[in-house]
Amino acid sequence: EDQVTQSPEALRLQEGESSSLNCSYTVSGLRGLFWYRQDPGKGPEFLFTLYSAGEEKEKERLKATLTKKESFLHITAPKPEDSATYLCAVHANAGGTSYGKLTFGQGTILTVHP
Amino acid sequence: SQTIHQWPATLVQPVGSPLSLECTVEGTSNPNLYWYRQAAGRGLQLLFYSVGIGQISSEVPQNLSASRPQDRQFILSSKKLLLSDSGFYLCAWTGSLNYGYTFGSGTRLTVV
């Protein structure tokens, strides 16, 4: 069974204090790893898709990286508006078929203080 | 552009009452559609998915059911709600997983 574990569960940063969120995964045949941002009471918002080890993608203060076992979401010089829950999800082969099922981690709650 | 609509935003229902949550997608055809539930402090759990009209697959046994009467309409239902059905329900669609899912705004269901 596909498993996704995110750490830490919660992270508090001061504005400008860079850090990283971790997403460890165990799947049979990774087809894609996704990062989402979720604000309280809202649906998750797509950030990145990573497909293969060594791949990196950036968007403003966020950079996502991927290895064969984990992904990191690096946050550089965060601002209070970056406060949200960050979710990691994987899309994997399921017996050679796929209907687009994503398996999500529990999320990391990020709070950035001014 | 594609948009996804989900309603209602919040719902408080007594135990034993029926449920109907609706989700519609605009600007695309033949999308894959999904219902997820998010319990407080936890990740998203896939409940149902659909790859076409009338085609519904269930991921976990539960008190809920889903239907897809039209190409871009996905409905989550229950005949009798349980306290354990409380949660945040999210509808999502995808055409190409290169961009992951696009989620609706969610429905906060509280069963009392």
Short mmCIF file of C-alpha atoms in Angstrom, two decimals, chain B residues 20-94:
data_model
loop_
_atom_site.label_atom_id
_atom_site.label_comp_id
_atom_site.label_asym_id
_atom_site.label_seq_id
_atom_site.Cartn_x
_atom_site.Cartn_y
_atom_site.Cartn_z
CA SER B 20 -26.78 15.37 -0.73
CA LEU B 21 -23.64 17.28 -1.72
CA GLU B 22 -23.22 18.42 -5.29
CA CYS B 23 -20.19 19.17 -7.40
CA THR B 24 -20.10 20.45 -10.97
CA VAL B 25 -17.21 21.15 -13.32
CA GLU B 26 -17.26 23.68 -16.14
CA GLY B 27 -15.00 24.15 -19.12
CA THR B 28 -13.93 20.56 -19.67
CA SER B 29 -15.40 17.27 -20.78
CA ASN B 30 -15.06 13.72 -19.49
CA PRO B 31 -13.10 14.67 -16.39
CA ASN B 32 -12.09 12.17 -13.72
CA LEU B 33 -14.03 13.16 -10.60
CA TYR B 34 -13.25 12.45 -6.96
CA TRP B 35 -14.78 12.84 -3.52
CA TYR B 36 -12.35 13.17 -0.62
CA ARG B 37 -12.98 13.60 3.09
CA GLN B 38 -10.63 15.44 5.43
CA ALA B 39 -11.01 14.84 9.15
CA ALA B 40 -9.69 17.51 11.52
CA GLY B 41 -5.90 17.46 11.66
CA ARG B 42 -5.63 14.63 9.16
CA GLY B 43 -4.90 14.15 5.51
CA LEU B 44 -7.34 13.58 2.70
CA GLN B 45 -9.04 10.21 2.35
CA LEU B 46 -10.39 9.18 -1.06
CA LEU B 47 -14.03 8.11 -0.83
CA PHE B 48 -15.18 7.71 -4.43
CA TYR B 49 -13.90 8.28 -7.93
CA SER B 50 -15.55 8.28 -11.33
CA VAL B 51 -14.06 8.04 -14.80
CA GLY B 52 -17.38 8.49 -16.65
CA ILE B 53 -21.14 8.84 -16.42
CA GLY B 54 -22.62 6.17 -14.19
CA GLN B 55 -19.17 4.76 -13.37
CA ILE B 56 -18.51 4.94 -9.64
CA SER B 57 -15.81 3.21 -7.65
CA SER B 58 -15.68 3.17 -3.88
CA GLU B 59 -12.43 3.21 -1.98
CA VAL B 60 -13.68 2.48 1.53
CA PRO B 61 -16.83 0.85 2.88
CA GLN B 62 -18.99 3.47 4.52
CA ASN B 63 -22.36 5.03 5.01
CA LEU B 64 -22.04 7.15 1.88
CA SER B 65 -22.73 6.69 -1.83
CA ALA B 66 -21.90 8.65 -4.96
CA SER B 67 -23.52 9.14 -8.34
CA ARG B 68 -22.57 10.78 -11.63
CA PRO B 69 -25.77 11.48 -13.52
CA GLN B 70 -24.11 13.82 -16.02
CA ASP B 71 -20.60 14.14 -17.42
CA ARG B 72 -19.64 17.06 -15.22
CA GLN B 73 -21.82 16.44 -12.18
CA PHE B 74 -20.82 14.39 -9.15
CA ILE B 75 -23.08 13.86 -6.15
CA LEU B 76 -22.30 12.51 -2.69
CA SER B 77 -25.24 11.10 -0.75
CA SER B 78 -26.31 9.33 2.37
CA LYS B 79 -29.67 7.94 3.40
CA LYS B 80 -28.97 8.24 7.13
CA LEU B 81 -26.09 10.28 8.50
CA LEU B 82 -23.93 9.08 11.37
CA LEU B 83 -21.92 11.22 13.79
CA SER B 84 -18.77 9.80 12.22
CA ASP B 85 -19.73 11.30 8.85
CA SER B 86 -18.76 14.75 10.11
CA GLY B 87 -15.82 16.26 8.27
CA PHE B 88 -14.65 18.45 5.43
CA TYR B 89 -15.73 17.05 2.07
CA LEU B 90 -13.83 17.98 -1.05
CA CYS B 91 -14.70 17.37 -4.67
CA ALA B 92 -11.90 17.36 -7.21
CA TRP B 93 -11.39 16.82 -10.90
CA THR B 94 -8.52 16.11 -13.21
#
